Short mmCIF file of C-alpha atoms in Angstrom, two decimals:
data_model
loop_
_atom_site.label_atom_id
_atom_site.label_comp_id
_atom_site.label_asym_id
_atom_site.label_seq_id
_atom_site.Cartn_x
_atom_site.Cartn_y
_atom_site.Cartn_z
CA MET R 1 0.24 17.10 13.60
CA ARG R 2 -0.63 13.62 13.64
CA GLN R 3 1.16 12.91 17.13
CA ARG R 4 -0.82 15.92 18.46
CA ILE R 5 -4.19 14.63 17.49
CA VAL R 6 -3.19 10.68 18.90
CA ARG R 7 -2.13 12.46 21.93
CA ALA R 8 -5.24 14.58 22.24
CA PHE R 9 -7.53 11.60 21.62
CA GLY R 10 -5.32 9.16 24.00
CA GLY R 11 -6.98 10.44 27.22
CA VAL R 12 -10.46 10.15 25.86
CA LEU R 13 -9.85 6.63 24.72
CA VAL R 14 -8.67 5.25 27.93
CA GLY R 15 -12.11 5.93 29.41
CA LEU R 16 -14.32 4.62 26.81
CA GLY R 17 -15.79 1.19 26.41
CA LEU R 18 -14.64 -1.00 23.40
CA VAL R 19 -17.35 -1.50 21.25
CA ALA R 20 -16.30 -4.17 18.48
CA CYS R 21 -16.03 -7.79 18.90
CA GLY R 22 -12.41 -8.65 19.34
CA GLY R 23 -12.00 -5.78 22.03
CA GLY R 24 -11.36 -2.98 19.81
CA PRO R 25 -13.20 0.12 18.33
CA ALA R 26 -15.49 -0.73 15.85
CA VAL R 27 -13.81 1.07 13.23
CA LEU R 28 -10.61 -0.83 13.18
CA GLY R 29 -9.41 -2.65 10.22
CA ASP R 30 -9.72 -2.36 6.39
CA TRP R 31 -12.75 -0.28 4.56
CA GLU R 32 -13.27 0.52 0.86
CA SER R 33 -15.47 2.95 -0.76
CA ASP R 34 -19.07 1.51 -0.72
CA LYS R 35 -19.53 2.30 -4.64
CA ARG R 36 -16.99 2.02 -7.42
CA LEU R 37 -15.72 5.13 -8.82
CA GLU R 38 -16.24 6.50 -12.34
CA ASN R 39 -12.62 5.43 -13.10
CA GLY R 40 -13.69 1.88 -11.96
CA GLU R 41 -11.49 1.99 -8.69
CA LYS R 42 -12.50 2.03 -4.98
CA ASN R 43 -10.92 4.17 -2.32
CA GLU R 44 -9.32 2.41 0.43
CA LEU R 45 -8.83 3.12 4.26
CA GLU R 46 -6.90 0.91 6.88
CA LEU R 47 -7.24 2.02 10.45
CA ASN R 48 -4.62 0.04 13.02
CA GLU R 49 -5.00 -0.48 16.78
CA ASP R 50 -2.47 2.33 17.65
CA TYR R 51 -4.85 5.05 16.33
CA THR R 52 -2.68 5.67 13.01
CA GLY R 53 -3.78 4.30 9.56
CA GLU R 54 -3.55 5.08 5.90
CA ALA R 55 -6.03 6.03 2.91
CA MET R 56 -5.77 5.82 -0.60
CA ILE R 57 -8.28 8.33 -2.03
CA TRP R 58 -8.77 8.87 -5.92
CA ALA R 59 -10.29 12.46 -7.05
CA THR R 60 -10.29 14.59 -9.94
CA PRO R 61 -9.59 18.25 -10.18
CA ALA R 62 -12.90 20.50 -11.05
CA SER R 63 -11.29 21.81 -14.00
CA ASN R 64 -10.83 18.38 -15.64
CA PRO R 65 -13.27 15.57 -14.20
CA THR R 66 -11.93 13.12 -16.18
CA LEU R 67 -8.11 13.42 -15.08
CA TRP R 68 -7.78 10.86 -11.75
CA THR R 69 -5.41 11.20 -9.16
CA GLN R 70 -4.37 8.90 -6.49
CA PHE R 71 -3.86 10.56 -2.95
CA ARG R 72 -2.39 8.86 -0.26
CA PHE R 73 -2.63 10.09 3.40
CA GLU R 74 -1.37 9.06 6.68
CA VAL R 75 -4.36 8.78 8.98
CA ALA R 76 -4.33 9.68 12.83
CA TRP R 77 -7.62 9.13 14.44
CA GLY R 78 -9.78 8.63 17.71
CA PHE R 79 -13.06 8.68 19.10
CA GLU R 80 -15.46 9.70 21.56
CA GLY R 81 -18.50 7.42 22.22
CA ALA R 82 -19.89 6.58 18.63
CA ASP R 83 -18.29 9.65 16.82
CA TYR R 84 -14.86 9.08 15.18
CA ASN R 85 -12.74 11.67 14.24
CA PHE R 86 -9.88 11.63 11.47
CA ASP R 87 -7.03 13.55 10.57
CA LEU R 88 -5.68 13.20 7.00
CA ASN R 89 -2.19 14.01 6.10
CA CYS R 90 -1.57 14.04 2.33
CA ILE R 91 1.83 12.22 1.85
CA GLU R 92 1.51 11.58 -2.06
CA GLY R 93 -0.32 12.88 -4.98
CA PRO R 94 -0.62 16.63 -5.57
CA CYS R 95 -0.89 17.56 -1.69
CA ASN R 96 -1.57 21.21 -2.47
CA GLY R 97 -3.72 21.98 0.63
CA ASP R 98 -5.21 18.65 0.30
CA ASP R 99 -4.96 17.79 4.34
CA PHE R 100 -8.38 17.36 5.86
CA ASP R 101 -10.55 16.00 8.72
CA MET R 102 -13.34 13.45 8.36
CA ASP R 103 -15.86 13.03 11.19
CA CYS R 104 -17.55 9.67 11.07
CA ASN R 105 -20.15 7.09 12.39
CA VAL R 106 -20.27 3.31 12.05
CA PHE R 107 -23.75 1.76 11.28
CA LEU R 108 -25.22 -1.64 10.36
CA VAL R 109 -27.21 -1.97 7.26
CA ASP R 110 -29.76 -4.63 6.63
CA ASN R 111 -29.02 -6.47 3.56
CA GLY R 112 -32.31 -7.96 2.77
CA ASP R 113 -31.44 -11.44 3.20
CA GLY R 114 -30.91 -11.96 6.84
CA SER R 115 -27.19 -10.60 7.22
CA GLU R 116 -26.02 -7.06 7.75
CA SER R 117 -23.21 -5.14 6.61
CA GLU R 118 -21.10 -2.42 8.55
CA LYS R 119 -21.04 0.92 7.02
CA LEU R 120 -18.66 3.97 7.61
CA ASP R 121 -20.38 7.35 6.83
CA CYS R 122 -18.17 10.38 6.88
CA GLU R 123 -18.01 13.78 6.27
CA GLY R 124 -14.78 15.79 5.22
CA ASP R 125 -13.89 19.35 5.44
CA LYS R 126 -12.06 21.84 3.18
CA LYS R 127 -11.66 20.81 -0.47
CA TRP R 128 -13.01 17.42 0.70
CA ALA R 129 -16.45 18.66 2.04
CA SER R 130 -18.57 17.77 -0.93
CA TYR R 131 -16.46 14.35 -1.91
CA PRO R 132 -18.42 11.30 -1.19
CA LEU R 133 -16.97 9.64 2.01
CA GLN R 134 -18.89 6.28 2.42
CA TRP R 135 -17.10 3.18 3.23
CA GLU R 136 -17.90 -0.69 3.66
CA ARG R 137 -16.06 -3.73 4.97
CA PRO R 138 -14.27 -5.52 1.81
#
């Protein structure tokens, strides 16, 4: 599935302008959840120039919200304009139907002190549709 998505986005990527300083898409690099989770951890997302990446996401089952489980995902991604699309394939954890797609946008937030921070605001699908998927640069 990952190879198909990378190929599907490949044609679109060639024709798009690069938007980040340094010549790559604004989403490249490391991200972490914008808030610490109730277990004290942060989710992590790493996005590479070859349109792959990895994610580590903590979650709890609906039946026991105190039981935190770590999921690891392989990520294939692409973009069209300012819209980023991610295909997350579960490779470690319970992985019972936990593959999902995530649609995101990068934006800047004024920190109130004259500086700005990059944020990545995402929405998941399937089991992850109501999970908070907001990211920031570490």
